[in-house]
PDB file of C-alpha atoms in Angstrom:
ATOM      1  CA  UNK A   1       0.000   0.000   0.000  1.00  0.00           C
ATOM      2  CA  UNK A   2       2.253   2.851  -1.408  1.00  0.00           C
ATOM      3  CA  UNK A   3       0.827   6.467  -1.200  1.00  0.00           C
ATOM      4  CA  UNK A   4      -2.275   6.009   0.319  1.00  0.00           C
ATOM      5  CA  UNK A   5      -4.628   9.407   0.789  1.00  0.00           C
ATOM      6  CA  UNK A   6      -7.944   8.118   1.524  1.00  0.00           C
ATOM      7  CA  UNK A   7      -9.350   4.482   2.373  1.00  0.00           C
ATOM      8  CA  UNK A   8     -13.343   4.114   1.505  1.00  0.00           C
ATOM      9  CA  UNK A   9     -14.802   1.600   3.094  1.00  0.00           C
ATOM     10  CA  UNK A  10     -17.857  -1.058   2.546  1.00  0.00           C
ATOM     11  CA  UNK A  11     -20.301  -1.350   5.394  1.00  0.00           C
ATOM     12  CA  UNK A  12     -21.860  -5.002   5.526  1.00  0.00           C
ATOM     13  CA  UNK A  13     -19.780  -7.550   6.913  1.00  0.00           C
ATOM     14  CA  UNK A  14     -16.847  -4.960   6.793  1.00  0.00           C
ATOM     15  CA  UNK A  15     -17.990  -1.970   9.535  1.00  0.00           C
ATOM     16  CA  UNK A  16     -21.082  -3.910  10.579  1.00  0.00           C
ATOM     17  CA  UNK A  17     -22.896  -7.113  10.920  1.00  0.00           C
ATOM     18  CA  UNK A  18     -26.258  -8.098  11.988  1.00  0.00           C
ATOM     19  CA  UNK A  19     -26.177  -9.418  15.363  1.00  0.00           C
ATOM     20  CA  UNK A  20     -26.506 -12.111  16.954  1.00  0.00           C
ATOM     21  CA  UNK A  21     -27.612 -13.145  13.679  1.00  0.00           C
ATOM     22  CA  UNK A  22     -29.788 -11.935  10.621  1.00  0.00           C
ATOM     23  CA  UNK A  23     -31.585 -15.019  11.611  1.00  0.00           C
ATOM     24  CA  UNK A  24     -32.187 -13.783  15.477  1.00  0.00           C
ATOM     25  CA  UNK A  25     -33.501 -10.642  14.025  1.00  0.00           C
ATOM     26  CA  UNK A  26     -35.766 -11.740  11.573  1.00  0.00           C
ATOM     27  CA  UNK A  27     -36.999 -14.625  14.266  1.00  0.00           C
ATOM     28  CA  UNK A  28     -37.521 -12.060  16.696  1.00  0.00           C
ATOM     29  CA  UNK A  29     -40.179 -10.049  14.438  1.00  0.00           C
ATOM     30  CA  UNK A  30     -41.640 -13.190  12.953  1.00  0.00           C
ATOM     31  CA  UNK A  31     -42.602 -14.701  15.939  1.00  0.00           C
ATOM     32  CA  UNK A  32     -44.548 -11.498  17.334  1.00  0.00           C
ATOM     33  CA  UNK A  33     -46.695 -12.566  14.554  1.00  0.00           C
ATOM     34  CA  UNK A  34     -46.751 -16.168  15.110  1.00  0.00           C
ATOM     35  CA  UNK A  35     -44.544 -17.710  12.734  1.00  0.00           C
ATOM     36  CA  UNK A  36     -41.767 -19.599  15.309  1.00  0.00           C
ATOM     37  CA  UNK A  37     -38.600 -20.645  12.977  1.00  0.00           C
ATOM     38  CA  UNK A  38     -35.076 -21.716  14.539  1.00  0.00           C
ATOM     39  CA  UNK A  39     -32.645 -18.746  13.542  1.00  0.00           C
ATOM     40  CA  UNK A  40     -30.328 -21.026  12.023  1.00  0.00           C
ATOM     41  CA  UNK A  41     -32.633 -22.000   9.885  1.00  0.00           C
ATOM     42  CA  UNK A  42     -34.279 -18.739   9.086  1.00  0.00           C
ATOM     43  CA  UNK A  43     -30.090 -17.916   8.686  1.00  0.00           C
ATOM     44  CA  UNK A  44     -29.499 -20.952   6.216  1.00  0.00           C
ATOM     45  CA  UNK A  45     -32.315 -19.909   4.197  1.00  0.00           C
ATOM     46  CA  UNK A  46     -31.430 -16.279   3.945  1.00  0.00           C
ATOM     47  CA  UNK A  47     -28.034 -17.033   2.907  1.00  0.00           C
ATOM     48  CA  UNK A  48     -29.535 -19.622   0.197  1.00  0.00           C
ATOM     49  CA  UNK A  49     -31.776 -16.495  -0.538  1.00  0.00           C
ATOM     50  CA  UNK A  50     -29.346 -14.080  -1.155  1.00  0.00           C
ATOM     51  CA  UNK A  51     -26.889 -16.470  -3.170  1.00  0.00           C
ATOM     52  CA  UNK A  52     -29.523 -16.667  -5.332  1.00  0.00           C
ATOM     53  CA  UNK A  53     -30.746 -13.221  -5.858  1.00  0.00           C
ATOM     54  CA  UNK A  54     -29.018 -11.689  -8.688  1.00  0.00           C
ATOM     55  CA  UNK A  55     -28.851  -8.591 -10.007  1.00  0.00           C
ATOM     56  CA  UNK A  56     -30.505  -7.331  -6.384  1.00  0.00           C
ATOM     57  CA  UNK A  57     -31.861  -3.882  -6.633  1.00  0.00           C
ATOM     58  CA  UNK A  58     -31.311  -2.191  -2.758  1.00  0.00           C
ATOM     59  CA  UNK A  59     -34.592  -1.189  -2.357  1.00  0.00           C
ATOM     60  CA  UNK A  60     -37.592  -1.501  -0.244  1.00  0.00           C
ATOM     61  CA  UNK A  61     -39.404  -3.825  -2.475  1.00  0.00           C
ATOM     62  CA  UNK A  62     -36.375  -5.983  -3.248  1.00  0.00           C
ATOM     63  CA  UNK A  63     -35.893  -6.709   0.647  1.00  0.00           C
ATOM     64  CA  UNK A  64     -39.538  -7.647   0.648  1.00  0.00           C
ATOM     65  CA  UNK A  65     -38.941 -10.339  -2.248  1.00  0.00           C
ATOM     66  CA  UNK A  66     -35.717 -11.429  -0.425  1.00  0.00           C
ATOM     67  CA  UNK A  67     -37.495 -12.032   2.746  1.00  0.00           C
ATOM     68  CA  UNK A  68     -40.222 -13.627   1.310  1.00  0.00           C
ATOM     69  CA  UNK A  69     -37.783 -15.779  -0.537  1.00  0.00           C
ATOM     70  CA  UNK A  70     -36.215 -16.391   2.998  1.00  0.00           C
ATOM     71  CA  UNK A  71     -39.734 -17.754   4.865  1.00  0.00           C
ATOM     72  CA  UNK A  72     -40.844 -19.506   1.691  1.00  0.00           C
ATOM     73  CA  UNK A  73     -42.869 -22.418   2.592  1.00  0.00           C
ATOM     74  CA  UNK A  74     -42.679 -21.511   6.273  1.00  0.00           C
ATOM     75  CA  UNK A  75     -45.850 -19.017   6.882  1.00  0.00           C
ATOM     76  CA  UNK A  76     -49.060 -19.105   4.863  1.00  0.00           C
ATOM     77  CA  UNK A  77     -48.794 -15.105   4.710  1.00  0.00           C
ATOM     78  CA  UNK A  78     -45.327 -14.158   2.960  1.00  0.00           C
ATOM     79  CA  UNK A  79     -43.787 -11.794   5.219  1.00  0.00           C
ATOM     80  CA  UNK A  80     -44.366  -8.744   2.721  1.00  0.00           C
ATOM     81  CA  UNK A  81     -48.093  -9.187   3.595  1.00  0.00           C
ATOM     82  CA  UNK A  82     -47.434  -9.454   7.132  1.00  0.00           C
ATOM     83  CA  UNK A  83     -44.022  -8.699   9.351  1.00  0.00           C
ATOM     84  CA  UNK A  84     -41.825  -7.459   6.550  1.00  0.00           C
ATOM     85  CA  UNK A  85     -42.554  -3.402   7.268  1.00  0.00           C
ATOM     86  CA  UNK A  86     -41.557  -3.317  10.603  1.00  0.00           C
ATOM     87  CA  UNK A  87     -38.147  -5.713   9.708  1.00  0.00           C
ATOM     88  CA  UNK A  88     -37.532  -3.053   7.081  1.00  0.00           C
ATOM     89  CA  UNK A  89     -37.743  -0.848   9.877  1.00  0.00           C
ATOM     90  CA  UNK A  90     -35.702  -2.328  12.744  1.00  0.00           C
ATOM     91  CA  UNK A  91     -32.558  -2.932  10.507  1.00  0.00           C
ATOM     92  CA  UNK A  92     -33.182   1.228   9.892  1.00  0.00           C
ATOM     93  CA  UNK A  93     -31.819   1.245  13.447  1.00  0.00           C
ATOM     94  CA  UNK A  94     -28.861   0.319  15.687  1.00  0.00           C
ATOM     95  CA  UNK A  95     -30.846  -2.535  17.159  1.00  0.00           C
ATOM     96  CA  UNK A  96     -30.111  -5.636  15.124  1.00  0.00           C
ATOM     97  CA  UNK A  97     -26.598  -4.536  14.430  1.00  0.00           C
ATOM     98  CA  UNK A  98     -23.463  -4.932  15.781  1.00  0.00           C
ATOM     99  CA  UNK A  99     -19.776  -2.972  14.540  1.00  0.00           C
ATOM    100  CA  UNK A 100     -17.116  -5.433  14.433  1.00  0.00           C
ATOM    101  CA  UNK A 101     -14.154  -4.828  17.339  1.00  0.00           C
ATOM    102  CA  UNK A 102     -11.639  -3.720  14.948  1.00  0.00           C
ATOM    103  CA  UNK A 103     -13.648  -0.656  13.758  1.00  0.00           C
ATOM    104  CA  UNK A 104     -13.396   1.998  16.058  1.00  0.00           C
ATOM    105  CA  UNK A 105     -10.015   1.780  16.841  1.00  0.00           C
ATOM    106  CA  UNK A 106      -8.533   1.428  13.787  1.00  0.00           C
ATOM    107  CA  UNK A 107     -10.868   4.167  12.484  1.00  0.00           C
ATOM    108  CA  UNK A 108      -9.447   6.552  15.463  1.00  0.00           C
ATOM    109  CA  UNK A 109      -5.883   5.499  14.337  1.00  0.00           C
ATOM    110  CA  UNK A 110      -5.974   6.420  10.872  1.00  0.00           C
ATOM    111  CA  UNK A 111      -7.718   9.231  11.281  1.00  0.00           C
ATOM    112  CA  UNK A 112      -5.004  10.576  13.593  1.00  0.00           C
ATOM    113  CA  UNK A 113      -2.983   9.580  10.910  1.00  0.00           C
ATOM    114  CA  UNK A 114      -4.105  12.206   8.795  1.00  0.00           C
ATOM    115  CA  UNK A 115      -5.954   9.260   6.463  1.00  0.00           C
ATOM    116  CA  UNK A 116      -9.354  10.536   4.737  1.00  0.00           C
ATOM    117  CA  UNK A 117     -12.012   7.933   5.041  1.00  0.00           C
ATOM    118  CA  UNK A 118     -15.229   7.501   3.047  1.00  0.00           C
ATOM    119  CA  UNK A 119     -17.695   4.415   2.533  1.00  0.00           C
ATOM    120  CA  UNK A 120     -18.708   2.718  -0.478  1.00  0.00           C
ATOM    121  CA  UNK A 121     -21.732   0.714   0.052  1.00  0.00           C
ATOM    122  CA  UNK A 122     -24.316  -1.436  -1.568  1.00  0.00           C
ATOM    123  CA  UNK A 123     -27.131  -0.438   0.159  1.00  0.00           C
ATOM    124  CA  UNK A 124     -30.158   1.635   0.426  1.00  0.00           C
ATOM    125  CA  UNK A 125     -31.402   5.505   1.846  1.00  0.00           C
ATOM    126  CA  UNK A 126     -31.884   3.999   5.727  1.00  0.00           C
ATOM    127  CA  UNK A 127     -27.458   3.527   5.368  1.00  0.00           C
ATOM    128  CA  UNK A 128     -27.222   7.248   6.401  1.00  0.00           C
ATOM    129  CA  UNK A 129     -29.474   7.408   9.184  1.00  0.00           C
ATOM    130  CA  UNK A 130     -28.358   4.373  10.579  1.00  0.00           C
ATOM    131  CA  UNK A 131     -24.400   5.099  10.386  1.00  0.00           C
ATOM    132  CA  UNK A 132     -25.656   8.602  12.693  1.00  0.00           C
ATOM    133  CA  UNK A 133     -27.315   6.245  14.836  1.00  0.00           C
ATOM    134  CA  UNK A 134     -24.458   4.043  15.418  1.00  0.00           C
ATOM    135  CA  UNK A 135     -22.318   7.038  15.729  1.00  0.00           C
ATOM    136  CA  UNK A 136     -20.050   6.168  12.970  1.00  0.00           C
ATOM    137  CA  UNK A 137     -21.296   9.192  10.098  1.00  0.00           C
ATOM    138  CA  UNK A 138     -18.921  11.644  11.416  1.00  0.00           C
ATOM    139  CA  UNK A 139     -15.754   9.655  11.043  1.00  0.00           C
ATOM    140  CA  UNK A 140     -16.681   9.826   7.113  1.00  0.00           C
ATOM    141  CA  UNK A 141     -15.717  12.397   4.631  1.00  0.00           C
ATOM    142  CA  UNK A 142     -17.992  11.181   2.362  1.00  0.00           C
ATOM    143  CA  UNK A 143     -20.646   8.371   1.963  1.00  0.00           C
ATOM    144  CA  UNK A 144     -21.822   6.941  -1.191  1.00  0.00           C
ATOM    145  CA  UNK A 145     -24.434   4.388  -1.021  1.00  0.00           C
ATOM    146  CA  UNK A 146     -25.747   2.362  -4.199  1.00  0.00           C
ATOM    147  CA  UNK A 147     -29.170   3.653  -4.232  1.00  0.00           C
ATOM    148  CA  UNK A 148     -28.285   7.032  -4.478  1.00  0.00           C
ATOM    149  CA  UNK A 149     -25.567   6.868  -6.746  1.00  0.00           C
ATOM    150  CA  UNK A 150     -27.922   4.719  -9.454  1.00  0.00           C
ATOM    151  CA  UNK A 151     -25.322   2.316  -9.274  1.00  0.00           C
ATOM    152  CA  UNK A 152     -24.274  -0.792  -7.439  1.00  0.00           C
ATOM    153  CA  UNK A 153     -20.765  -2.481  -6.802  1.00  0.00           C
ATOM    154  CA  UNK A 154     -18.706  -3.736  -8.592  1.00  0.00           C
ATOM    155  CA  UNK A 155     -19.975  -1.127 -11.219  1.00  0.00           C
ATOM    156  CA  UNK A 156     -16.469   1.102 -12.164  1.00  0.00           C
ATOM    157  CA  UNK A 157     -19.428   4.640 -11.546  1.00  0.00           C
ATOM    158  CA  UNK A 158     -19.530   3.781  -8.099  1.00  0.00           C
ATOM    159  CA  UNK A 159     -16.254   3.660  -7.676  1.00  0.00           C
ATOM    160  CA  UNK A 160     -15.104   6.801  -9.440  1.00  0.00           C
ATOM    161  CA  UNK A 161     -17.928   9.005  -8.032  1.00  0.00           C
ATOM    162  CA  UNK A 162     -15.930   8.395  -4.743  1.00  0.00           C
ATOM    163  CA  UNK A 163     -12.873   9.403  -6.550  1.00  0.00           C
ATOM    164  CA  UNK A 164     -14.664  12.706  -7.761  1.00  0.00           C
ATOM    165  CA  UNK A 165     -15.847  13.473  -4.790  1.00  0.00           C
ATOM    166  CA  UNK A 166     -12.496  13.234  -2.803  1.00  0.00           C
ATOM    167  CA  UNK A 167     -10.703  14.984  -5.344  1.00  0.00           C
ATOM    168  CA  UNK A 168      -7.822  12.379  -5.622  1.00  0.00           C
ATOM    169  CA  UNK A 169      -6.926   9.962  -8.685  1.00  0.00           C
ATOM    170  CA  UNK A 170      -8.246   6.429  -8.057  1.00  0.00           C
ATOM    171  CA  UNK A 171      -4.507   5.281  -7.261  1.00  0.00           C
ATOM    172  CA  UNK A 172      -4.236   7.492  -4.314  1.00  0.00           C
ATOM    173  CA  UNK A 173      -7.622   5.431  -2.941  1.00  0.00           C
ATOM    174  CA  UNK A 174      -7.468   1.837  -1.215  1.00  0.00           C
ATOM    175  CA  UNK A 175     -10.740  -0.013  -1.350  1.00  0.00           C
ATOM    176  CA  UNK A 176     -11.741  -2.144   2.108  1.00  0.00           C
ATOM    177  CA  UNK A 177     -14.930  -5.012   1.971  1.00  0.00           C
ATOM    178  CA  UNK A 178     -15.617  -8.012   2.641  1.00  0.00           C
ATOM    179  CA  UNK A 179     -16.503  -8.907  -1.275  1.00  0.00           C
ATOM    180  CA  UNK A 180     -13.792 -10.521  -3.628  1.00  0.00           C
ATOM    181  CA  UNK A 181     -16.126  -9.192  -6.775  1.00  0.00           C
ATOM    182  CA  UNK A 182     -18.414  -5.993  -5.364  1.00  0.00           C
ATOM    183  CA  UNK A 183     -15.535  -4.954  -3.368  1.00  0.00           C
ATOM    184  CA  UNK A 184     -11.821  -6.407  -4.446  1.00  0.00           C
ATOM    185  CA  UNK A 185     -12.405  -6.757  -7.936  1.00  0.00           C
ATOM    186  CA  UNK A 186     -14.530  -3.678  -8.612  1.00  0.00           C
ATOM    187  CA  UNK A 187     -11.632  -1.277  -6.961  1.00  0.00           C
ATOM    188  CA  UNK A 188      -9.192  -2.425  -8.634  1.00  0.00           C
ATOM    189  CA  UNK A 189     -11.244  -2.481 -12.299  1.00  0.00           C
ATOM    190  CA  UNK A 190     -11.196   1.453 -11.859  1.00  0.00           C
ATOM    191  CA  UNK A 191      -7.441   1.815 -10.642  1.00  0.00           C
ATOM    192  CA  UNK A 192      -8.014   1.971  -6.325  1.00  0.00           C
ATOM    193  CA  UNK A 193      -5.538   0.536  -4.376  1.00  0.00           C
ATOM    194  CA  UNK A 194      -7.743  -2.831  -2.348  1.00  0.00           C
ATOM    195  CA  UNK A 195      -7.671  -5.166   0.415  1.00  0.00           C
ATOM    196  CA  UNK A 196     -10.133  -7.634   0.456  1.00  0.00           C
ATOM    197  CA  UNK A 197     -11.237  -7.947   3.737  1.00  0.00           C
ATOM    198  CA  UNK A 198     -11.196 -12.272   4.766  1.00  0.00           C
ATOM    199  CA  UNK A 199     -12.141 -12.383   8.708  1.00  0.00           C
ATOM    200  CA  UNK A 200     -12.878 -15.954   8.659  1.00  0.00           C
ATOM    201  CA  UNK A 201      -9.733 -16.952   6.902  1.00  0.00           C
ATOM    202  CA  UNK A 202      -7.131 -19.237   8.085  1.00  0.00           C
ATOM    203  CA  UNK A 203      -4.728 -18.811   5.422  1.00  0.00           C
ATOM    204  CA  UNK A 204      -4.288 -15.152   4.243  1.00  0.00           C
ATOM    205  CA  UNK A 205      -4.880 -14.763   0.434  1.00  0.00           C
ATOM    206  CA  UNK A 206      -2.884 -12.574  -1.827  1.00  0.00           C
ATOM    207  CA  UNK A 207      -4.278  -8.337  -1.357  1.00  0.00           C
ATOM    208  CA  UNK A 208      -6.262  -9.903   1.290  1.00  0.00           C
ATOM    209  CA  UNK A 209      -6.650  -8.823   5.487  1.00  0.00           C
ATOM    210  CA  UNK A 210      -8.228 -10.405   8.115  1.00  0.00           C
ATOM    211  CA  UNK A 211      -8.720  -8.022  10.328  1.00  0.00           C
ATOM    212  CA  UNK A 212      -8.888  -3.836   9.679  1.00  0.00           C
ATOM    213  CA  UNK A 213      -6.201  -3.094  12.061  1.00  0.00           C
ATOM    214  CA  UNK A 214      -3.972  -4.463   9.386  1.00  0.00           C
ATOM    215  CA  UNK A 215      -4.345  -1.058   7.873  1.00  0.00           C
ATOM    216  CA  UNK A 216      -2.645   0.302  10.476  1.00  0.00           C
TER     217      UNK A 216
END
């Protein structure tokens, strides 16, 4: 990492994560309106959801299909007719989420370090609101997020909007997420400097971290 001005950031999986589990938050809501499901399962089956998505547009509606997708077969009443509004809403707030360990400190360090910091995120218009709300905004120069950009990772207009609006060629700019394509790949299509953020991994891979505070 060689003449590094700013690092933009993803949020999902890379700032934040949905705690205990997407599955404990969706089971939560779902059973308030009867439907009892294990949250491993209701887990499993979102992560079979969302592998299955494609091209997912980050809006209201598209949650709705992907949670219906999610409690297919489980409820007579697909969540979008039922629980889904007030889901949409919780994950709108700091409730169901959880920032990974690493975050505020190596924030705080780089930051200190005179590094610019920005996010780049796949998301949709409740990311603002709920990076206030987790007290995380203000640590950000700037925050692009997908659907207000018009487009989504690993799309190169993403990318160099963030590059626009921190005034600095893309090679000054390292990339950090947890996504070898949205994330690693897409970066590096339009010139940024990346990391691809592995927590999970045993074995680092080549451009790869496993932990932020690598950064410092």
């Amino acid at each position: 990492m060689e003449n590094i001005a700013a690092i933009t950031f993803d949020v999902g999986g890379t700032l934040i994560e949905p705690w205990p589990s997407v599955g404990h938050a969706y089971g939560e809501v779902a059973a308030r309106h009867g439907v009892e499901v294990e949250p491993e399962e209701i887990t499993a089956r979102f992560v079979e959801a969302w592998r299955q998505r494609g091209d997912f547009e980050y809006t209201k509606a598209g949650w709705a299909a992907l949670v219906d997708a999610t409690f297919a077969g489980l409820t007579t009443t697909l969540p979008s007719q039922s629980f889904f509004d007030e889901l949409y809403y919780d994950f709108g707030t700091p409730k169901p989420w959880r920032i990974f360990d690493d975050v505020l400190p190596t924030i705080a360090a780089l930051r200190e370090h005179g590094t610019r910091l920005a996010v780049i995120s796949n998301w949709d218009d409740r990311l603002c609101p709920l990076l206030e709300s987790l007290e995380l905004a203000s640590a950000f120069e700037v925050i692009l997020v997908s659907a207000e950009v018009g487009y989504t990772k690993p799309a190169p207009e993403i990318f160099q909007a963030a590059a626009v609006a921190l005034q600095l060629s893309p090679a000054q700019i390292l990339h950090v997420g947890d996504s070898e394509n949205e994330d690693h790949h897409g970066a590096q299509a339009v010139g940024f400097q990346s990391r691809w953020l592995c927590r999970d991994s045993a074995e680092p891979i080549g451009h790869s971290i496993s932990s932020l505070t690598d950064l410092l």
